Amino acid sequence: MSIALSLSNLSSRSILISLFIVGLVGCKDRSPKNVFEPNPLISKNEQVIMQPIHQDTILYYNDFESAYVDKRNVEIWLPAGYPKQDVKYQVLYMHDGQNVFNKETSSYGTAWEIDEKMDSLLGAGAISPTIVVTLWNTGKKRFSEYMPQMPDDAVESAFAKAQLKENTGYDRLYSDDYLKFMTQELKPFVDQNFQTSTLREDTFLMGASMGGLISMYAMMEYPDVYGGAACMSTHFPIPVLGEGMMQDIPNRIPDPATHKFYFDYGTLTLDAAYEPYQNRVDRLFETAGYNATNYRSIKFEGHEHSEKFWSRRVSTPLVFLLK
């Protein structure tokens, strides 16, 4: 297990602040620049899948409505042969959904190609039967929806609200509302309309950068719903609210007997700043009782902060979570 490094070990306060600002802007800009216009197989939330799927299929739900957050596109990937008799499929929920399957809708022209990875891993018997559900981000509110609302007193302070307004255009965070959408609206829809297991140990989360933060936060807020999270290139260096969040993590870590966490990071571009933060998080989880059976923290030399590199290494967390 890595040994935590104090923030005071960084060379100077000015460098730290610069990295914070670069991180906020870099993550904020990872948003869609194009329009989602496939021909949807299903476009209404209330429709139900009635016929078996004999090849892997992606279903498109355009403008999925929510009482909590802005409507957004949702995509659901079904593996070849779905639905197999007597199989309750695991479910993996992924953030930044426009980047998951299709390079044409991806923010930077590169997709994770999760459908291909899942096909290969299922064919090799490396993972159990799983459905993948992706939630698109809404661009302008991405940071506000993915930044954990922890601790409560810090995110509600007048100073934090002023800084959020200046940097994001909004004076509050929406991550609690986003998790209500995912957990109280989208998940029940998926469980009602698809052949899924509703057990915690069969329900997982995955995201990168700010998507890594919201995956971690979802496990902490809904430990009875989600059993595992993969947090890739997790963007811990957040301006203003980051240190309060780090200090609050020990108060929210779920039971290691019933949960699994995966973290990783690269060494180039934005990821180059992550190691001291990830080392600190590793120590917090180790203190909470996590070990090699339910926790991974991996450093990938030469990997950058981009879909290209997340796609290269995503099979590692997929196997860890879904086997």
GROMACS .gro file of C-alpha atoms in nm:
model
  323
    1MET     CA    1   0.000   0.000   0.000
    2SER     CA    2   0.137   0.342  -0.089
    3ILE     CA    3   0.237   0.575   0.194
    4ALA     CA    4   0.044   0.903   0.204
    5LEU     CA    5   0.232   1.222   0.126
    6SER     CA    6   0.149   1.547   0.301
    7LEU     CA    7   0.039   1.837   0.085
    8SER     CA    8   0.315   2.037   0.248
    9ASN     CA    9   0.567   1.828   0.054
   10LEU     CA   10   0.473   2.003  -0.268
   11SER     CA   11   0.730   2.261  -0.371
   12SER     CA   12   0.527   2.574  -0.307
   13ARG     CA   13   0.182   2.706  -0.243
   14SER     CA   14   0.185   2.886  -0.577
   15ILE     CA   15   0.254   2.564  -0.768
   16LEU     CA   16  -0.027   2.391  -0.578
   17ILE     CA   17  -0.276   2.666  -0.660
   18SER     CA   18  -0.170   2.661  -1.024
   19LEU     CA   19  -0.229   2.286  -1.043
   20PHE     CA   20  -0.569   2.333  -0.881
   21ILE     CA   21  -0.671   2.591  -1.139
   22VAL     CA   22  -0.539   2.385  -1.430
   23GLY     CA   23  -0.726   2.084  -1.294
   24LEU     CA   24  -1.053   2.267  -1.261
   25VAL     CA   25  -1.035   2.419  -1.607
   26GLY     CA   26  -0.910   2.096  -1.766
   27CYS     CA   27  -1.191   1.888  -1.623
   28LYS     CA   28  -1.449   2.155  -1.685
   29ASP     CA   29  -1.359   2.163  -2.054
   30ARG     CA   30  -1.401   1.787  -2.101
   31SER     CA   31  -1.753   1.830  -2.237
   32PRO     CA   32  -1.932   1.743  -2.560
   33LYS     CA   33  -1.873   1.972  -2.857
   34ASN     CA   34  -2.111   1.791  -3.091
   35VAL     CA   35  -2.475   1.683  -3.109
   36PHE     CA   36  -2.611   1.339  -3.027
   37GLU     CA   37  -2.811   1.236  -3.334
   38PRO     CA   38  -2.820   0.856  -3.377
   39ASN     CA   39  -3.141   0.685  -3.479
   40PRO     CA   40  -3.263   0.566  -3.141
   41LEU     CA   41  -3.389   0.211  -3.104
   42ILE     CA   42  -3.588   0.334  -2.807
   43SER     CA   43  -3.646   0.701  -2.733
   44LYS     CA   44  -3.910   0.705  -2.459
   45ASN     CA   45  -3.834   0.639  -2.095
   46GLU     CA   46  -4.150   0.433  -2.043
   47GLN     CA   47  -4.086   0.184  -2.322
   48VAL     CA   48  -3.994  -0.173  -2.229
   49ILE     CA   49  -3.764  -0.416  -2.410
   50MET     CA   50  -3.991  -0.699  -2.527
   51GLN     CA   51  -3.779  -0.907  -2.767
   52PRO     CA   52  -3.452  -1.094  -2.701
   53ILE     CA   53  -3.133  -0.934  -2.829
   54HIS     CA   54  -2.915  -1.182  -3.020
   55GLN     CA   55  -2.616  -0.955  -3.082
   56ASP     CA   56  -2.463  -0.692  -2.859
   57THR     CA   57  -2.679  -0.384  -2.886
   58ILE     CA   58  -2.674  -0.022  -2.771
   59LEU     CA   59  -3.011   0.134  -2.691
   60TYR     CA   60  -3.039   0.512  -2.699
   61TYR     CA   61  -3.267   0.709  -2.467
   62ASN     CA   62  -3.257   1.070  -2.580
   63ASP     CA   63  -3.332   1.344  -2.326
   64PHE     CA   64  -3.405   1.111  -2.035
   65GLU     CA   65  -3.624   1.315  -1.800
   66SER     CA   66  -3.549   1.372  -1.432
   67ALA     CA   67  -3.717   1.552  -1.146
   68TYR     CA   68  -3.377   1.630  -0.995
   69VAL     CA   69  -3.138   1.735  -1.274
   70ASP     CA   70  -3.138   1.853  -1.635
   71LYS     CA   71  -3.246   1.590  -1.886
   72ARG     CA   72  -2.966   1.406  -2.063
   73ASN     CA   73  -2.896   1.121  -2.301
   74VAL     CA   74  -2.861   0.769  -2.164
   75GLU     CA   75  -2.719   0.469  -2.349
   76ILE     CA   76  -2.759   0.105  -2.246
   77TRP     CA   77  -2.533  -0.169  -2.383
   78LEU     CA   78  -2.665  -0.526  -2.388
   79PRO     CA   79  -2.423  -0.815  -2.444
   80ALA     CA   80  -2.462  -1.073  -2.720
   81GLY     CA   81  -2.732  -1.327  -2.642
   82TYR     CA   82  -2.922  -1.104  -2.402
   83PRO     CA   83  -3.141  -1.208  -2.230
   84LYS     CA   84  -3.011  -1.551  -2.142
   85GLN     CA   85  -3.247  -1.769  -1.945
   86ASP     CA   86  -3.203  -1.766  -1.568
   87VAL     CA   87  -2.927  -1.501  -1.585
   88LYS     CA   88  -2.953  -1.193  -1.365
   89TYR     CA   89  -2.715  -0.946  -1.526
   90GLN     CA   90  -2.480  -0.728  -1.329
   91VAL     CA   91  -2.506  -0.355  -1.407
   92LEU     CA   92  -2.219  -0.110  -1.454
   93TYR     CA   93  -2.311   0.261  -1.446
   94MET     CA   94  -2.063   0.489  -1.624
   95HIS     CA   95  -2.037   0.868  -1.625
   96ASP     CA   96  -1.943   1.094  -1.920
   97GLY     CA   97  -2.149   0.860  -2.135
   98GLN     CA   98  -2.083   1.034  -2.467
   99ASN     CA   99  -1.721   0.917  -2.441
  100VAL     CA  100  -1.791   0.551  -2.366
  101PHE     CA  101  -1.891   0.382  -2.693
  102ASN     CA  102  -1.877   0.613  -2.993
  103LYS     CA  103  -1.586   0.830  -3.103
  104GLU     CA  104  -1.828   1.038  -3.312
  105THR     CA  105  -1.997   1.168  -2.997
  106SER     CA  106  -1.686   1.170  -2.777
  107SER     CA  107  -1.559   1.503  -2.651
  108TYR     CA  108  -1.218   1.462  -2.812
  109GLY     CA  109  -1.282   1.213  -3.090
  110THR     CA  110  -1.166   0.910  -2.891
  111ALA     CA  111  -1.399   0.668  -2.713
  112TRP     CA  112  -1.334   0.414  -2.438
  113GLU     CA  113  -1.473   0.142  -2.671
  114ILE     CA  114  -1.628  -0.027  -2.369
  115ASP     CA  115  -1.857  -0.238  -2.587
  116GLU     CA  116  -1.556  -0.400  -2.756
  117LYS     CA  117  -1.377  -0.448  -2.424
  118MET     CA  118  -1.684  -0.606  -2.268
  119ASP     CA  119  -1.732  -0.837  -2.568
  120SER     CA  120  -1.373  -0.960  -2.541
  121LEU     CA  121  -1.380  -1.007  -2.164
  122LEU     CA  122  -1.714  -1.189  -2.170
  123GLY     CA  123  -1.592  -1.414  -2.452
  124ALA     CA  124  -1.284  -1.501  -2.250
  125GLY     CA  125  -1.485  -1.571  -1.936
  126ALA     CA  126  -1.296  -1.298  -1.750
  127ILE     CA  127  -1.613  -1.123  -1.630
  128SER     CA  128  -1.970  -1.222  -1.548
  129PRO     CA  129  -2.267  -1.121  -1.768
  130THR     CA  130  -2.311  -0.746  -1.735
  131ILE     CA  131  -2.518  -0.461  -1.878
  132VAL     CA  132  -2.351  -0.120  -1.915
  133VAL     CA  133  -2.555   0.197  -1.856
  134THR     CA  134  -2.396   0.531  -1.947
  135LEU     CA  135  -2.512   0.875  -1.840
  136TRP     CA  136  -2.405   1.168  -2.058
  137ASN     CA  137  -2.279   1.478  -1.884
  138THR     CA  138  -2.447   1.807  -1.969
  139GLY     CA  139  -2.131   2.002  -2.041
  140LYS     CA  140  -2.185   2.326  -1.854
  141LYS     CA  141  -2.286   2.156  -1.527
  142ARG     CA  142  -2.036   1.872  -1.540
  143PHE     CA  143  -1.817   1.999  -1.258
  144SER     CA  144  -2.116   2.100  -1.046
  145GLU     CA  145  -2.276   1.756  -1.083
  146TYR     CA  146  -1.960   1.552  -1.034
  147MET     CA  147  -1.796   1.740  -0.745
  148PRO     CA  148  -1.889   1.567  -0.415
  149GLN     CA  149  -2.088   1.774  -0.169
  150MET     CA  150  -1.856   1.696   0.120
  151PRO     CA  151  -1.825   1.815   0.385
  152ASP     CA  152  -2.161   1.989   0.401
  153ASP     CA  153  -2.045   2.298   0.590
  154ALA     CA  154  -1.762   2.364   0.343
  155VAL     CA  155  -1.969   2.345   0.024
  156GLU     CA  156  -2.240   2.566   0.173
  157SER     CA  157  -2.005   2.844   0.289
  158ALA     CA  158  -2.036   3.189   0.135
  159PHE     CA  159  -1.674   3.176   0.019
  160ALA     CA  160  -1.721   2.842  -0.157
  161LYS     CA  161  -2.038   2.963  -0.325
  162ALA     CA  162  -1.862   3.276  -0.451
  163GLN     CA  163  -1.571   3.073  -0.588
  164LEU     CA  164  -1.803   2.824  -0.753
  165LYS     CA  165  -1.998   3.105  -0.917
  166GLU     CA  166  -1.678   3.262  -1.048
  167ASN     CA  167  -1.532   2.938  -1.187
  168THR     CA  168  -1.838   2.742  -1.301
  169GLY     CA  169  -2.120   2.993  -1.342
  170TYR     CA  170  -2.321   2.824  -1.063
  171ASP     CA  171  -2.305   2.906  -0.691
  172ARG     CA  172  -2.385   2.555  -0.574
  173LEU     CA  173  -2.310   2.190  -0.640
  174TYR     CA  174  -2.560   1.943  -0.785
  175SER     CA  175  -2.392   1.611  -0.710
  176ASP     CA  176  -2.652   1.505  -0.453
  177ASP     CA  177  -2.925   1.573  -0.708
  178TYR     CA  178  -2.729   1.386  -0.976
  179LEU     CA  179  -2.700   1.082  -0.751
  180LYS     CA  180  -3.073   1.097  -0.676
  181PHE     CA  181  -3.136   1.090  -1.051
  182MET     CA  182  -2.905   0.795  -1.103
  183THR     CA  183  -3.015   0.597  -0.797
  184GLN     CA  184  -3.382   0.684  -0.754
  185GLU     CA  185  -3.488   0.731  -1.118
  186LEU     CA  186  -3.250   0.571  -1.367
  187LYS     CA  187  -3.161   0.258  -1.172
  188PRO     CA  188  -3.526   0.165  -1.101
  189PHE     CA  189  -3.601   0.216  -1.472
  190VAL     CA  190  -3.315  -0.016  -1.569
  191ASP     CA  191  -3.414  -0.279  -1.313
  192GLN     CA  192  -3.778  -0.270  -1.420
  193ASN     CA  193  -3.711  -0.298  -1.794
  194PHE     CA  194  -3.408  -0.527  -1.808
  195GLN     CA  195  -3.312  -0.866  -1.668
  196THR     CA  196  -3.086  -0.737  -1.393
  197SER     CA  197  -2.970  -0.832  -1.048
  198THR     CA  198  -3.067  -0.564  -0.798
  199LEU     CA  199  -2.816  -0.684  -0.539
  200ARG     CA  200  -2.552  -0.442  -0.415
  201GLU     CA  201  -2.274  -0.686  -0.499
  202ASP     CA  202  -2.386  -0.684  -0.864
  203THR     CA  203  -2.415  -0.305  -0.907
  204PHE     CA  204  -2.108  -0.100  -1.000
  205LEU     CA  205  -1.984   0.247  -1.096
  206MET     CA  206  -1.704   0.373  -1.319
  207GLY     CA  207  -1.570   0.711  -1.425
  208ALA     CA  208  -1.253   0.905  -1.494
  209SER     CA  209  -1.125   1.239  -1.370
  210MET     CA  210  -1.427   1.414  -1.214
  211GLY     CA  211  -1.616   1.097  -1.306
  212GLY     CA  212  -1.385   0.917  -1.066
  213LEU     CA  213  -1.483   1.154  -0.786
  214ILE     CA  214  -1.857   1.110  -0.839
  215SER     CA  215  -1.814   0.730  -0.855
  216MET     CA  216  -1.639   0.734  -0.518
  217TYR     CA  217  -1.902   0.969  -0.376
  218ALA     CA  218  -2.190   0.753  -0.498
  219MET     CA  219  -2.049   0.456  -0.307
  220MET     CA  220  -2.022   0.670   0.005
  221GLU     CA  221  -2.372   0.814  -0.023
  222TYR     CA  222  -2.548   0.492  -0.128
  223PRO     CA  223  -2.346   0.205   0.026
  224ASP     CA  224  -2.653  -0.019   0.031
  225VAL     CA  225  -2.705   0.022  -0.346
  226TYR     CA  226  -2.356   0.007  -0.501
  227GLY     CA  227  -2.095  -0.257  -0.428
  228GLY     CA  228  -1.795  -0.148  -0.631
  229ALA     CA  229  -1.646   0.160  -0.798
  230ALA     CA  230  -1.365   0.213  -1.047
  231CYS     CA  231  -1.220   0.564  -1.017
  232MET     CA  232  -0.967   0.627  -1.294
  233SER     CA  233  -0.736   0.930  -1.292
  234THR     CA  234  -0.943   1.066  -1.005
  235HIS     CA  235  -0.921   1.445  -0.993
  236PHE     CA  236  -0.854   1.501  -0.623
  237PRO     CA  237  -0.674   1.840  -0.660
  238ILE     CA  238  -0.983   2.061  -0.650
  239PRO     CA  239  -0.955   2.434  -0.572
  240VAL     CA  240  -1.116   2.566  -0.253
  241LEU     CA  241  -1.317   2.251  -0.170
  242GLY     CA  242  -1.053   1.984  -0.230
  243GLU     CA  243  -0.885   1.977   0.111
  244GLY     CA  244  -1.216   1.967   0.297
  245MET     CA  245  -1.325   1.675   0.079
  246MET     CA  246  -1.002   1.487   0.150
  247GLN     CA  247  -1.041   1.537   0.523
  248ASP     CA  248  -1.401   1.413   0.511
  249ILE     CA  249  -1.324   1.089   0.322
  250PRO     CA  250  -1.250   0.884   0.640
  251ASN     CA  251  -1.596   0.969   0.774
  252ARG     CA  252  -1.767   0.824   0.466
  253ILE     CA  253  -1.570   0.515   0.360
  254PRO     CA  254  -1.814   0.222   0.335
  255ASP     CA  255  -1.768  -0.118   0.496
  256PRO     CA  256  -1.474  -0.306   0.337
  257ALA     CA  257  -1.657  -0.634   0.398
  258THR     CA  258  -1.916  -0.544   0.133
  259HIS     CA  259  -1.747  -0.299  -0.106
  260LYS     CA  260  -1.463  -0.280  -0.359
  261PHE     CA  261  -1.269   0.024  -0.481
  262TYR     CA  262  -1.031   0.063  -0.773
  263PHE     CA  263  -0.816   0.373  -0.825
  264ASP     CA  264  -0.545   0.447  -1.082
  265TYR     CA  265  -0.351   0.734  -1.234
  266GLY     CA  266  -0.094   0.808  -1.501
  267THR     CA  267   0.223   1.012  -1.487
  268LEU     CA  268   0.184   1.264  -1.770
  269THR     CA  269  -0.028   1.575  -1.840
  270LEU     CA  270  -0.290   1.641  -1.570
  271ASP     CA  271  -0.229   1.299  -1.414
  272ALA     CA  272   0.125   1.404  -1.324
  273ALA     CA  273  -0.017   1.594  -1.024
  274TYR     CA  274  -0.220   1.305  -0.881
  275GLU     CA  275   0.028   1.076  -0.708
  276PRO     CA  276   0.054   1.253  -0.369
  277TYR     CA  277  -0.324   1.276  -0.344
  278GLN     CA  278  -0.377   0.913  -0.442
  279ASN     CA  279  -0.113   0.800  -0.193
  280ARG     CA  280  -0.300   0.990   0.077
  281VAL     CA  281  -0.632   0.829  -0.023
  282ASP     CA  282  -0.470   0.484  -0.027
  283ARG     CA  283  -0.361   0.530   0.331
  284LEU     CA  284  -0.711   0.638   0.438
  285PHE     CA  285  -0.865   0.325   0.285
  286GLU     CA  286  -0.595   0.103   0.433
  287THR     CA  287  -0.669   0.248   0.777
  288ALA     CA  288  -1.038   0.175   0.719
  289GLY     CA  289  -0.962  -0.195   0.665
  290TYR     CA  290  -0.930  -0.230   0.288
  291ASN     CA  291  -0.668  -0.468   0.148
  292ALA     CA  292  -0.564  -0.639  -0.174
  293THR     CA  293  -0.886  -0.840  -0.193
  294ASN     CA  294  -1.113  -0.536  -0.219
  295TYR     CA  295  -0.885  -0.245  -0.310
  296ARG     CA  296  -0.657  -0.159  -0.601
  297SER     CA  297  -0.444   0.150  -0.654
  298ILE     CA  298  -0.227   0.135  -0.967
  299LYS     CA  299   0.021   0.378  -1.120
  300PHE     CA  300   0.049   0.362  -1.500
  301GLU     CA  301   0.382   0.503  -1.618
  302GLY     CA  302   0.360   0.713  -1.932
  303HIS     CA  303  -0.020   0.738  -1.932
  304GLU     CA  304  -0.186   1.073  -1.999
  305HIS     CA  305  -0.517   1.220  -1.884
  306SER     CA  306  -0.734   1.119  -2.179
  307GLU     CA  307  -0.985   0.867  -2.315
  308LYS     CA  308  -0.707   0.717  -2.526
  309PHE     CA  309  -0.520   0.599  -2.219
  310TRP     CA  310  -0.827   0.512  -2.012
  311SER     CA  311  -0.936   0.288  -2.299
  312ARG     CA  312  -0.596   0.115  -2.296
  313ARG     CA  313  -0.617   0.017  -1.930
  314VAL     CA  314  -0.990  -0.010  -1.861
  315SER     CA  315  -0.989  -0.390  -1.882
  316THR     CA  316  -0.802  -0.396  -1.551
  317PRO     CA  317  -1.081  -0.237  -1.344
  318LEU     CA  318  -1.349  -0.418  -1.546
  319VAL     CA  319  -1.206  -0.755  -1.445
  320PHE     CA  320  -1.153  -0.641  -1.086
  321LEU     CA  321  -1.515  -0.533  -1.050
  322LEU     CA  322  -1.707  -0.770  -1.274
  323LYS     CA  323  -1.533  -1.108  -1.252
   0.00000   0.00000   0.00000
